[in-house]
Amino acid sequence: MFRVTAVATLLLASFSSQAGQFTIKTTNTISDTADTLLLLVSPEQLTSNPQIAAISKQENFTATHGNTLTWLAPGTPYSQYQRVLLMGTGEAEKLTAYQASLLGAASVRSLEGSAASNIQLDASLISPAIGQAEFLAQFSHGVNLSSYTFDRYLSEKKAAPQRNLYLLSSDQSAADTRLAQLNALSEGVALARDLINEPASGIYPETFVKQALALRKLGAKVTVLDEKALEKAGMGAILAVGRGSARPPRMLLVHWEGSKQQPVALVGKGITFDTGGYNLKTQADSILRMTSDMAGAAAVLGTMHTLARQKAPVNVIGVMALAENMISDRAYLPGDVIKAGNGKTIEIINTDAEGRLVLADALWHVETNYKPRAIVDIATLTGSKVTAVGNYYAGLFSNDEQLVAQLTKAGEAVHERVWRLPLSDDMLPELKSMKADLRNTGRSTGASTAALFLNQFVSETPFAHLDIAGNALSDSSKGLHTEGGTGFGVRLLTEWVLTAE
Ligand code: BES
Ligand code: MN
Ligand code: ZN
């Protein structure tokens, strides 16, 4: 990974945020110590050099996007190298930022098991429309994201060699600027993945807060509301959810004030483990996945890290509603009536619909205390969302057309895409309770009634809800993802914050 990661590793006291094993540097000439040449070629260029033409023909190499050919002991003009890794780009001019990052990921996977240690990237044969500096930075971003590992609990660390990657660049300073920004983003994603991959024994509200305190060193303001402060503010919803656990709930606020404009607020669901409570999750695979029920909060913290790290000229408040949903003699029960911070009473129909409760208090708190110009929450909120749109897209719920357009566009740009689902007051009767102002589930327990419930805790501010159930974990290494936590949302939210006016 980049040199700068070492700094982040020191800041994150107990976890090492390892975003890979590559040290990446730009160079203005081909390195003479490189043992490996990583040469990017488009299909048309295969014929331009007789040696490449010959080996491609012999090996049936076609240079489609991400396709690779390892050419050992190449002769002239490549005799300085032990190997040439030819990588196809497909139609090079049309490469998007995301496709450039996928090439970086593909190169990491083709180098797995190889002895390559000093790798020279040569992308000078291609001229993508996004520009060389952007291309190289996105390529590196893909290298970093796909070489992420979580080996904290392995007694024998995978013997991943430290590798150097040299990027041949005609404008080093432009490339370095973008590299630094995307490096901050890779770090933010790695931080979110670390938090998700860490089991509930290691990450609970207080230890999550500890990780966030490291952001103070980057200039962010970190505020923590403990159970006393939550009680004083009347936030009975997050308190009810957290009450069954020996590990008390926390409301965590990280403020990056990189400009004086009116802030935007990011709100994350941080259930560090979701047993379901007395409405216990009874399927082994579904309860097992609930170590990732704080992925929304992890995405918010990862985004805040990224913004602070690159000193982004934006004003953003990240709020993370942290609690552990447990069973005990103190736990909240089905049928309980609780009172949220905004004074609304809620009948608990199902203790497994806990995310919307902690978010209710967080939404109300941030709206009333910071008057943001927009609020976006991100949460692993409902199984119904997974049924509706699957694991690739996030569910987007909003009645603010500008927010819908901005988030859709940001999602396309970084390939963390969103799909709009209904948020409609037509469904309000479903949330009506006989004995309280609201019930915590709709009569049809869907993603839309969950979103509508959240909407009851925002009064005037433009609001969007992102349901990332299913997006938080990947069952294999593919694309930019590695197995386990994906960090979904860090790239989307960062892009949104940096581009939304
Ligand atoms: N954390 C779960 C939602 C979830 C499900 C996330 C699958 C990731 C993968 C949430 O707290 C939950 O339990 N939701 C219930 C709500 C229901 C009881 C109204 C659900 O969706 O089943
Ligand atoms: Mn639940
Ligand atoms: Zn949950």
GROMACS .gro file of C-alpha atoms in nm, residues 6-473:
model
  468
    6ALA     CA    1   0.160   0.356   0.768
    7VAL     CA    2   0.048   0.677   0.936
    8ALA     CA    3  -0.315   0.566   0.941
    9THR     CA    4  -0.208   0.235   1.089
   10LEU     CA    5  -0.046   0.414   1.378
   11LEU     CA    6  -0.353   0.629   1.434
   12LEU     CA    7  -0.586   0.332   1.446
   13ALA     CA    8  -0.441   0.207   1.767
   14SER     CA    9  -0.578  -0.145   1.788
   15PHE     CA   10  -0.650  -0.240   1.427
   16SER     CA   11  -0.409  -0.221   1.143
   17SER     CA   12  -0.593  -0.079   0.849
   18GLN     CA   13  -0.414  -0.276   0.586
   19ALA     CA   14  -0.530  -0.183   0.243
   20GLY     CA   15  -0.286  -0.407   0.066
   21GLN     CA   16   0.073  -0.500   0.016
   22PHE     CA   17   0.164  -0.256  -0.257
   23THR     CA   18   0.380   0.049  -0.224
   24ILE     CA   19   0.286   0.269  -0.516
   25LYS     CA   20   0.494   0.551  -0.662
   26THR     CA   21   0.489   0.752  -0.979
   27THR     CA   22   0.801   0.767  -1.195
   28ASN     CA   23   0.887   0.967  -1.505
   29THR     CA   24   1.110   0.703  -1.661
   30ILE     CA   25   1.095   0.326  -1.677
   31SER     CA   26   1.257   0.191  -1.362
   32ASP     CA   27   1.575  -0.005  -1.434
   33THR     CA   28   1.537  -0.221  -1.123
   34ALA     CA   29   1.193  -0.357  -1.214
   35ASP     CA   30   1.170  -0.733  -1.250
   36THR     CA   31   0.822  -0.720  -1.400
   37LEU     CA   32   0.668  -0.509  -1.672
   38LEU     CA   33   0.292  -0.467  -1.652
   39LEU     CA   34   0.205  -0.355  -2.000
   40LEU     CA   35  -0.145  -0.237  -2.084
   41VAL     CA   36  -0.259  -0.303  -2.437
   42SER     CA   37  -0.580  -0.262  -2.630
   43PRO     CA   38  -0.678  -0.518  -2.896
   44GLU     CA   39  -0.563  -0.290  -3.180
   45GLN     CA   40  -0.217  -0.250  -3.029
   46LEU     CA   41  -0.140  -0.619  -3.026
   47THR     CA   42  -0.006  -0.595  -3.376
   48SER     CA   43   0.205  -0.282  -3.324
   49ASN     CA   44   0.504  -0.464  -3.182
   50PRO     CA   45   0.624  -0.783  -3.354
   51GLN     CA   46   0.721  -0.963  -3.030
   52ILE     CA   47   0.385  -0.887  -2.868
   53ALA     CA   48   0.204  -0.983  -3.183
   54ALA     CA   49   0.387  -1.318  -3.192
   55ILE     CA   50   0.330  -1.413  -2.827
   56SER     CA   51  -0.034  -1.304  -2.837
   57LYS     CA   52  -0.097  -1.512  -3.143
   58GLN     CA   53   0.076  -1.812  -2.993
   59GLU     CA   54  -0.121  -1.785  -2.666
   60ASN     CA   55  -0.453  -1.673  -2.814
   61PHE     CA   56  -0.438  -1.350  -2.613
   62THR     CA   57  -0.702  -1.102  -2.727
   63ALA     CA   58  -0.657  -0.802  -2.493
   64THR     CA   59  -1.021  -0.780  -2.388
   65HIS     CA   60  -1.077  -0.585  -2.067
   66GLY     CA   61  -0.894  -0.742  -1.771
   67ASN     CA   62  -0.762  -1.034  -1.972
   68THR     CA   63  -0.397  -1.113  -1.885
   69LEU     CA   64  -0.105  -1.303  -2.028
   70THR     CA   65   0.210  -1.376  -1.831
   71TRP     CA   66   0.509  -1.391  -2.058
   72LEU     CA   67   0.808  -1.541  -1.881
   73ALA     CA   68   1.169  -1.474  -1.981
   74PRO     CA   69   1.075  -1.241  -2.264
   75GLY     CA   70   1.348  -1.160  -2.511
   76THR     CA   71   1.435  -0.825  -2.665
   77PRO     CA   72   1.320  -0.558  -2.616
   78TYR     CA   73   1.208  -0.681  -2.272
   79SER     CA   74   1.511  -0.881  -2.166
   80GLN     CA   75   1.566  -0.671  -1.852
   81TYR     CA   76   1.250  -0.828  -1.704
   82GLN     CA   77   1.186  -1.171  -1.560
   83ARG     CA   78   0.832  -1.146  -1.686
   84VAL     CA   79   0.600  -0.923  -1.883
   85LEU     CA   80   0.240  -0.922  -1.772
   86LEU     CA   81   0.029  -0.819  -2.068
   87MET     CA   82  -0.307  -0.684  -1.962
   88GLY     CA   83  -0.588  -0.614  -2.202
   89THR     CA   84  -0.786  -0.293  -2.166
   90GLY     CA   85  -1.057  -0.351  -2.424
   91GLU     CA   86  -1.147  -0.027  -2.601
   92ALA     CA   87  -0.892   0.189  -2.423
   93GLU     CA   88  -1.029   0.533  -2.510
   94LYS     CA   89  -1.364   0.455  -2.355
   95LEU     CA   90  -1.237   0.331  -2.019
   96THR     CA   91  -1.432   0.471  -1.726
   97ALA     CA   92  -1.281   0.543  -1.385
   98TYR     CA   93  -1.443   0.227  -1.251
   99GLN     CA   94  -1.309   0.015  -1.537
  100ALA     CA   95  -0.961   0.157  -1.473
  101SER     CA   96  -0.987   0.050  -1.109
  102LEU     CA   97  -1.101  -0.298  -1.218
  103LEU     CA   98  -0.781  -0.332  -1.421
  104GLY     CA   99  -0.585  -0.259  -1.104
  105ALA     CA  100  -0.781  -0.530  -0.922
  106ALA     CA  101  -0.728  -0.775  -1.209
  107SER     CA  102  -0.354  -0.714  -1.198
  108VAL     CA  103  -0.342  -0.792  -0.825
  109ARG     CA  104  -0.517  -1.121  -0.889
  110SER     CA  105  -0.288  -1.217  -1.175
  111LEU     CA  106   0.016  -1.140  -0.963
  112GLU     CA  107  -0.102  -1.369  -0.683
  113GLY     CA  108   0.157  -1.637  -0.626
  114SER     CA  109   0.407  -1.464  -0.853
  115ALA     CA  110   0.754  -1.368  -0.732
  116ALA     CA  111   0.722  -1.024  -0.891
  117SER     CA  112   0.843  -0.764  -0.643
  118ASN     CA  113   0.928  -0.453  -0.845
  119ILE     CA  114   0.659  -0.393  -1.099
  120GLN     CA  115   0.669  -0.125  -1.362
  121LEU     CA  116   0.330  -0.026  -1.497
  122ASP     CA  117   0.342   0.106  -1.851
  123ALA     CA  118   0.012   0.255  -1.964
  124SER     CA  119   0.170   0.479  -2.221
  125LEU     CA  120   0.031   0.282  -2.514
  126ILE     CA  121  -0.325   0.371  -2.422
  127SER     CA  122  -0.490   0.712  -2.404
  128PRO     CA  123  -0.812   0.687  -2.205
  129ALA     CA  124  -1.054   0.978  -2.223
  130ILE     CA  125  -1.043   1.019  -1.842
  131GLY     CA  126  -0.677   1.124  -1.878
  132GLN     CA  127  -0.358   0.948  -1.776
  133ALA     CA  128  -0.333   1.088  -1.422
  134GLU     CA  129  -0.690   0.987  -1.341
  135PHE     CA  130  -0.637   0.650  -1.503
  136LEU     CA  131  -0.324   0.576  -1.299
  137ALA     CA  132  -0.486   0.688  -0.974
  138GLN     CA  133  -0.797   0.477  -1.037
  139PHE     CA  134  -0.582   0.179  -1.133
  140SER     CA  135  -0.396   0.217  -0.801
  141HIS     CA  136  -0.726   0.249  -0.614
  142GLY     CA  137  -0.825  -0.089  -0.760
  143VAL     CA  138  -0.488  -0.235  -0.659
  144ASN     CA  139  -0.533  -0.116  -0.304
  145LEU     CA  140  -0.896  -0.222  -0.263
  146SER     CA  141  -0.842  -0.570  -0.404
  147SER     CA  142  -0.527  -0.641  -0.204
  148TYR     CA  143  -0.697  -0.566   0.128
  149THR     CA  144  -0.658  -0.845   0.384
  150PHE     CA  145  -0.795  -0.904   0.733
  151ASP     CA  146  -0.541  -1.127   0.903
  152ARG     CA  147  -0.563  -1.007   1.260
  153TYR     CA  148  -0.667  -1.347   1.392
  154LEU     CA  149  -0.451  -1.566   1.170
  155SER     CA  150  -0.165  -1.712   1.371
  156GLU     CA  151   0.024  -1.755   1.047
  157LYS     CA  152  -0.010  -1.440   0.843
  158LYS     CA  153  -0.043  -1.505   0.475
  159ALA     CA  154   0.304  -1.461   0.335
  160ALA     CA  155   0.206  -1.173   0.110
  161PRO     CA  156   0.524  -1.025  -0.033
  162GLN     CA  157   0.571  -0.652  -0.010
  163ARG     CA  158   0.564  -0.529  -0.366
  164ASN     CA  159   0.653  -0.200  -0.528
  165LEU     CA  160   0.445  -0.069  -0.811
  166TYR     CA  161   0.591   0.209  -1.023
  167LEU     CA  162   0.353   0.409  -1.236
  168LEU     CA  163   0.509   0.554  -1.546
  169SER     CA  164   0.359   0.899  -1.568
  170SER     CA  165   0.405   1.192  -1.803
  171ASP     CA  166   0.265   1.435  -1.545
  172GLN     CA  167   0.378   1.314  -1.206
  173SER     CA  168   0.237   1.600  -1.008
  174ALA     CA  169  -0.115   1.558  -1.150
  175ALA     CA  170  -0.096   1.184  -1.088
  176ASP     CA  171   0.035   1.233  -0.733
  177THR     CA  172  -0.249   1.471  -0.646
  178ARG     CA  173  -0.516   1.225  -0.755
  179LEU     CA  174  -0.325   0.935  -0.602
  180ALA     CA  175  -0.330   1.105  -0.264
  181GLN     CA  176  -0.706   1.167  -0.286
  182LEU     CA  177  -0.789   0.815  -0.391
  183ASN     CA  178  -0.545   0.680  -0.135
  184ALA     CA  179  -0.750   0.856   0.132
  185LEU     CA  180  -1.055   0.684  -0.016
  186SER     CA  181  -0.887   0.341  -0.015
  187GLU     CA  182  -0.801   0.396   0.351
  188GLY     CA  183  -1.162   0.490   0.430
  189VAL     CA  184  -1.288   0.171   0.263
  190ALA     CA  185  -1.025  -0.037   0.445
  191LEU     CA  186  -1.130   0.117   0.776
  192ALA     CA  187  -1.495   0.030   0.709
  193ARG     CA  188  -1.398  -0.325   0.609
  194ASP     CA  189  -1.190  -0.368   0.923
  195LEU     CA  190  -1.483  -0.260   1.140
  196ILE     CA  191  -1.721  -0.496   0.959
  197ASN     CA  192  -1.484  -0.792   0.959
  198GLU     CA  193  -1.410  -0.753   1.327
  199PRO     CA  194  -1.644  -0.984   1.522
  200ALA     CA  195  -1.883  -0.851   1.786
  201SER     CA  196  -1.641  -0.951   2.062
  202GLY     CA  197  -1.402  -0.685   1.935
  203ILE     CA  198  -1.636  -0.419   1.800
  204TYR     CA  199  -1.912  -0.294   2.027
  205PRO     CA  200  -2.027   0.064   2.086
  206GLU     CA  201  -1.735   0.167   2.308
  207THR     CA  202  -1.464   0.013   2.090
  208PHE     CA  203  -1.624   0.156   1.775
  209VAL     CA  204  -1.600   0.497   1.942
  210LYS     CA  205  -1.235   0.431   2.020
  211GLN     CA  206  -1.162   0.381   1.652
  212ALA     CA  207  -1.336   0.709   1.573
  213LEU     CA  208  -1.126   0.902   1.825
  214ALA     CA  209  -0.829   0.852   1.592
  215LEU     CA  210  -0.993   1.100   1.355
  216ARG     CA  211  -0.920   1.380   1.600
  217LYS     CA  212  -0.558   1.361   1.488
  218LEU     CA  213  -0.677   1.438   1.137
  219GLY     CA  214  -0.858   1.751   1.255
  220ALA     CA  215  -1.211   1.615   1.290
  221LYS     CA  216  -1.422   1.696   1.594
  222VAL     CA  217  -1.545   1.382   1.769
  223THR     CA  218  -1.833   1.394   2.020
  224VAL     CA  219  -1.972   1.097   2.209
  225LEU     CA  220  -2.305   1.075   2.387
  226ASP     CA  221  -2.297   0.800   2.648
  227GLU     CA  222  -2.606   0.648   2.808
  228LYS     CA  223  -2.632   0.931   3.061
  229ALA     CA  224  -2.625   1.194   2.789
  230LEU     CA  225  -2.874   0.995   2.582
  231GLU     CA  226  -3.107   0.975   2.880
  232LYS     CA  227  -3.074   1.346   2.944
  233ALA     CA  228  -3.165   1.419   2.583
  234GLY     CA  229  -3.462   1.182   2.607
  235MET     CA  230  -3.341   0.948   2.334
  236GLY     CA  231  -3.542   0.651   2.456
  237ALA     CA  232  -3.532   0.463   2.125
  238ILE     CA  233  -3.159   0.397   2.105
  239LEU     CA  234  -3.160   0.337   2.480
  240ALA     CA  235  -3.433   0.074   2.450
  241VAL     CA  236  -3.244  -0.116   2.181
  242GLY     CA  237  -2.918  -0.103   2.376
  243ARG     CA  238  -3.066  -0.186   2.714
  244GLY     CA  239  -3.036  -0.563   2.689
  245SER     CA  240  -2.662  -0.550   2.643
  246ALA     CA  241  -2.383  -0.527   2.898
  247ARG     CA  242  -2.215  -0.305   2.638
  248PRO     CA  243  -2.404   0.023   2.655
  249PRO     CA  244  -2.514   0.221   2.348
  250ARG     CA  245  -2.344   0.533   2.219
  251MET     CA  246  -2.431   0.813   1.981
  252LEU     CA  247  -2.113   0.908   1.801
  253LEU     CA  248  -2.069   1.233   1.608
  254VAL     CA  249  -1.774   1.312   1.385
  255HIS     CA  250  -1.769   1.661   1.239
  256TRP     CA  251  -1.539   1.753   0.953
  257GLU     CA  252  -1.569   2.127   0.903
  258GLY     CA  253  -1.364   2.180   0.588
  259SER     CA  254  -1.583   2.472   0.484
  260LYS     CA  255  -1.820   2.718   0.643
  261GLN     CA  256  -2.120   2.631   0.427
  262GLN     CA  257  -2.429   2.472   0.582
  263PRO     CA  258  -2.339   2.110   0.661
  264VAL     CA  259  -2.473   1.787   0.522
  265ALA     CA  260  -2.538   1.500   0.762
  266LEU     CA  261  -2.458   1.133   0.714
  267VAL     CA  262  -2.630   0.897   0.956
  268GLY     CA  263  -2.527   0.533   0.996
  269LYS     CA  264  -2.693   0.234   1.160
  270GLY     CA  265  -2.440   0.087   1.399
  271ILE     CA  266  -2.587  -0.230   1.547
  272THR     CA  267  -2.263  -0.402   1.646
  273PHE     CA  268  -2.453  -0.728   1.670
  274ASP     CA  269  -2.817  -0.796   1.592
  275THR     CA  270  -2.944  -1.112   1.761
  276GLY     CA  271  -3.297  -0.993   1.685
  277GLY     CA  272  -3.359  -0.956   2.058
  278TYR     CA  273  -3.654  -1.157   2.193
  279ASN     CA  274  -3.772  -1.185   1.833
  280LEU     CA  275  -3.459  -1.391   1.801
  281LYS     CA  276  -3.307  -1.461   1.462
  282THR     CA  277  -3.339  -1.837   1.437
  283GLN     CA  278  -3.155  -1.912   1.115
  284ALA     CA  279  -2.788  -1.986   1.163
  285ASP     CA  280  -2.672  -1.812   0.848
  286SER     CA  281  -2.883  -1.503   0.900
  287ILE     CA  282  -2.775  -1.442   1.261
  288LEU     CA  283  -2.413  -1.507   1.162
  289ARG     CA  284  -2.421  -1.222   0.914
  290MET     CA  285  -2.528  -0.979   1.184
  291THR     CA  286  -2.169  -0.896   1.276
  292SER     CA  287  -2.208  -0.670   0.974
  293ASP     CA  288  -2.514  -0.486   1.105
  294MET     CA  289  -2.296  -0.184   1.176
  295ALA     CA  290  -2.194  -0.152   0.811
  296GLY     CA  291  -2.388   0.175   0.774
  297ALA     CA  292  -2.198   0.330   1.064
  298ALA     CA  293  -1.874   0.185   0.925
  299ALA     CA  294  -1.948   0.349   0.589
  300VAL     CA  295  -2.007   0.682   0.763
  301LEU     CA  296  -1.684   0.658   0.963
  302GLY     CA  297  -1.489   0.547   0.655
  303THR     CA  298  -1.628   0.849   0.468
  304MET     CA  299  -1.536   1.085   0.750
  305HIS     CA  300  -1.185   0.941   0.755
  306THR     CA  301  -1.154   0.995   0.379
  307LEU     CA  302  -1.275   1.355   0.396
  308ALA     CA  303  -1.052   1.449   0.688
  309ARG     CA  304  -0.753   1.269   0.536
  310GLN     CA  305  -0.777   1.465   0.214
  311LYS     CA  306  -0.881   1.786   0.390
  312ALA     CA  307  -1.187   1.809   0.169
  313PRO     CA  308  -1.340   2.158   0.142
  314VAL     CA  309  -1.679   2.043   0.269
  315ASN     CA  310  -1.878   2.063   0.592
  316VAL     CA  311  -2.005   1.719   0.694
  317ILE     CA  312  -2.140   1.570   1.015
  318GLY     CA  313  -2.130   1.194   1.050
  319VAL     CA  314  -2.363   1.045   1.309
  320MET     CA  315  -2.334   0.683   1.412
  321ALA     CA  316  -2.606   0.524   1.625
  322LEU     CA  317  -2.430   0.242   1.807
  323ALA     CA  318  -2.598  -0.033   2.008
  324GLU     CA  319  -2.596  -0.409   2.051
  325ASN     CA  320  -2.934  -0.581   2.016
  326MET     CA  321  -2.929  -0.853   2.279
  327ILE     CA  322  -3.145  -1.075   2.497
  328SER     CA  323  -3.125  -1.035   2.876
  329ASP     CA  324  -3.346  -0.967   3.177
  330ARG     CA  325  -3.316  -0.598   3.097
  331ALA     CA  326  -3.382  -0.620   2.724
  332TYR     CA  327  -3.675  -0.441   2.565
  333LEU     CA  328  -3.972  -0.660   2.485
  334PRO     CA  329  -4.235  -0.694   2.218
  335GLY     CA  330  -4.529  -0.483   2.327
  336ASP     CA  331  -4.319  -0.225   2.511
  337VAL     CA  332  -4.399   0.138   2.444
  338ILE     CA  333  -4.095   0.359   2.425
  339LYS     CA  334  -4.046   0.731   2.367
  340ALA     CA  335  -3.802   0.866   2.108
  341GLY     CA  336  -3.606   1.190   2.136
  342ASN     CA  337  -3.860   1.383   1.933
  343GLY     CA  338  -4.133   1.289   2.183
  344LYS     CA  339  -4.309   1.033   1.964
  345THR     CA  340  -4.411   0.711   2.135
  346ILE     CA  341  -4.347   0.379   1.963
  347GLU     CA  342  -4.506   0.042   2.023
  348ILE     CA  343  -4.249  -0.233   1.981
  349ILE     CA  344  -4.408  -0.491   1.756
  350ASN     CA  345  -4.083  -0.668   1.683
  351THR     CA  346  -3.751  -0.630   1.865
  352ASP     CA  347  -3.574  -0.730   1.544
  353ALA     CA  348  -3.682  -0.404   1.380
  354GLU     CA  349  -3.419  -0.225   1.590
  355GLY     CA  350  -3.223  -0.036   1.326
  356ARG     CA  351  -3.500   0.213   1.256
  357LEU     CA  352  -3.524   0.283   1.632
  358VAL     CA  353  -3.160   0.381   1.679
  359LEU     CA  354  -3.174   0.578   1.354
  360ALA     CA  355  -3.489   0.761   1.465
  361ASP     CA  356  -3.302   0.923   1.752
  362ALA     CA  357  -2.993   0.992   1.540
  363LEU     CA  358  -3.197   1.161   1.265
  364TRP     CA  359  -3.384   1.376   1.514
  365HIS     CA  360  -3.067   1.465   1.702
  366VAL     CA  361  -2.871   1.576   1.398
  367GLU     CA  362  -3.158   1.769   1.244
  368THR     CA  363  -3.237   1.966   1.558
  369ASN     CA  364  -2.877   2.030   1.664
  370TYR     CA  365  -2.700   2.099   1.333
  371LYS     CA  366  -2.969   2.219   1.089
  372PRO     CA  367  -2.809   2.034   0.797
  373ARG     CA  368  -2.907   2.118   0.437
  374ALA     CA  369  -2.955   1.747   0.364
  375ILE     CA  370  -2.957   1.422   0.560
  376VAL     CA  371  -2.864   1.085   0.411
  377ASP     CA  372  -2.880   0.774   0.625
  378ILE     CA  373  -2.722   0.441   0.541
  379ALA     CA  374  -2.829   0.117   0.705
  380THR     CA  375  -2.843  -0.260   0.674
  381LEU     CA  376  -3.211  -0.218   0.746
  382THR     CA  377  -3.431  -0.488   0.594
  383GLY     CA  378  -3.425  -0.835   0.447
  384SER     CA  379  -3.708  -0.716   0.227
  385LYS     CA  380  -3.470  -0.484   0.042
  386VAL     CA  381  -3.250  -0.784  -0.045
  387THR     CA  382  -3.554  -0.967  -0.180
  388ALA     CA  383  -3.653  -0.663  -0.384
  389VAL     CA  384  -3.324  -0.552  -0.543
  390GLY     CA  385  -3.058  -0.803  -0.438
  391ASN     CA  386  -2.700  -0.747  -0.329
  392TYR     CA  387  -2.559  -0.533  -0.607
  393TYR     CA  388  -2.770  -0.221  -0.576
  394ALA     CA  389  -2.860  -0.034  -0.260
  395GLY     CA  390  -3.222   0.066  -0.204
  396LEU     CA  391  -3.280   0.442  -0.223
  397PHE     CA  392  -3.582   0.601  -0.061
  398SER     CA  393  -3.639   0.975  -0.093
  399ASN     CA  394  -3.895   1.229  -0.200
  400ASP     CA  395  -3.637   1.493  -0.273
  401GLU     CA  396  -3.579   1.474  -0.648
  402GLN     CA  397  -3.247   1.658  -0.629
  403LEU     CA  398  -3.111   1.412  -0.372
  404VAL     CA  399  -3.236   1.120  -0.579
  405ALA     CA  400  -3.060   1.255  -0.888
  406GLN     CA  401  -2.737   1.333  -0.701
  407LEU     CA  402  -2.714   0.997  -0.525
  408THR     CA  403  -2.800   0.805  -0.840
  409LYS     CA  404  -2.527   0.989  -1.030
  410ALA     CA  405  -2.269   0.945  -0.753
  411GLY     CA  406  -2.352   0.575  -0.735
  412GLU     CA  407  -2.299   0.531  -1.109
  413ALA     CA  408  -1.967   0.721  -1.096
  414VAL     CA  409  -1.811   0.494  -0.832
  415HIS     CA  410  -2.012   0.184  -0.921
  416GLU     CA  411  -2.189   0.164  -0.586
  417ARG     CA  412  -2.526   0.191  -0.748
  418VAL     CA  413  -2.865   0.270  -0.598
  419TRP     CA  414  -3.215   0.176  -0.710
  420ARG     CA  415  -3.511   0.387  -0.609
  421LEU     CA  416  -3.795   0.228  -0.415
  422PRO     CA  417  -4.115   0.392  -0.287
  423LEU     CA  418  -4.133   0.626   0.008
  424SER     CA  419  -4.499   0.711   0.035
  425ASP     CA  420  -4.735   0.850   0.296
  426ASP     CA  421  -4.997   0.618   0.148
  427MET     CA  422  -4.842   0.353   0.371
  428LEU     CA  423  -4.876   0.556   0.692
  429PRO     CA  424  -5.182   0.360   0.812
  430GLU     CA  425  -4.950   0.057   0.831
  431LEU     CA  426  -4.749   0.233   1.102
  432LYS     CA  427  -5.051   0.328   1.312
  433SER     CA  428  -5.069   0.178   1.658
  434MET     CA  429  -5.368   0.143   1.888
  435LYS     CA  430  -5.171   0.256   2.194
  436ALA     CA  431  -4.878   0.464   2.068
  437ASP     CA  432  -4.800   0.724   1.803
  438LEU     CA  433  -4.629   0.465   1.584
  439ARG     CA  434  -4.554   0.094   1.561
  440ASN     CA  435  -4.199  -0.008   1.475
  441THR     CA  436  -4.300  -0.232   1.185
  442GLY     CA  437  -4.548  -0.196   0.906
  443ARG     CA  438  -4.819  -0.456   0.876
  444SER     CA  439  -4.640  -0.569   0.565
  445THR     CA  440  -4.284  -0.578   0.694
  446GLY     CA  441  -4.115  -0.420   0.399
  447ALA     CA  442  -3.828  -0.192   0.316
  448SER     CA  443  -4.069   0.089   0.226
  449THR     CA  444  -4.251   0.098   0.559
  450ALA     CA  445  -3.911   0.096   0.733
  451ALA     CA  446  -3.811   0.399   0.526
  452LEU     CA  447  -4.142   0.567   0.602
  453PHE     CA  448  -4.085   0.506   0.973
  454LEU     CA  449  -3.748   0.685   0.949
  455ASN     CA  450  -3.910   0.970   0.763
  456GLN     CA  451  -4.128   1.040   1.070
  457PHE     CA  452  -3.815   1.157   1.252
  458VAL     CA  453  -3.706   1.418   0.998
  459SER     CA  454  -3.925   1.723   0.980
  460GLU     CA  455  -3.810   1.963   0.709
  461THR     CA  456  -3.468   1.870   0.583
  462PRO     CA  457  -3.427   1.703   0.241
  463PHE     CA  458  -3.383   1.339   0.335
  464ALA     CA  459  -3.272   1.016   0.168
  465HIS     CA  460  -3.243   0.668   0.311
  466LEU     CA  461  -3.005   0.405   0.170
  467ASP     CA  462  -3.085   0.045   0.261
  468ILE     CA  463  -2.759  -0.150   0.218
  469ALA     CA  464  -2.878  -0.487   0.352
  470GLY     CA  465  -2.696  -0.745   0.141
  471ASN     CA  466  -2.434  -0.496   0.018
  472ALA     CA  467  -2.219  -0.507   0.330
  473LEU     CA  468  -2.067  -0.852   0.280
   0.00000   0.00000   0.00000
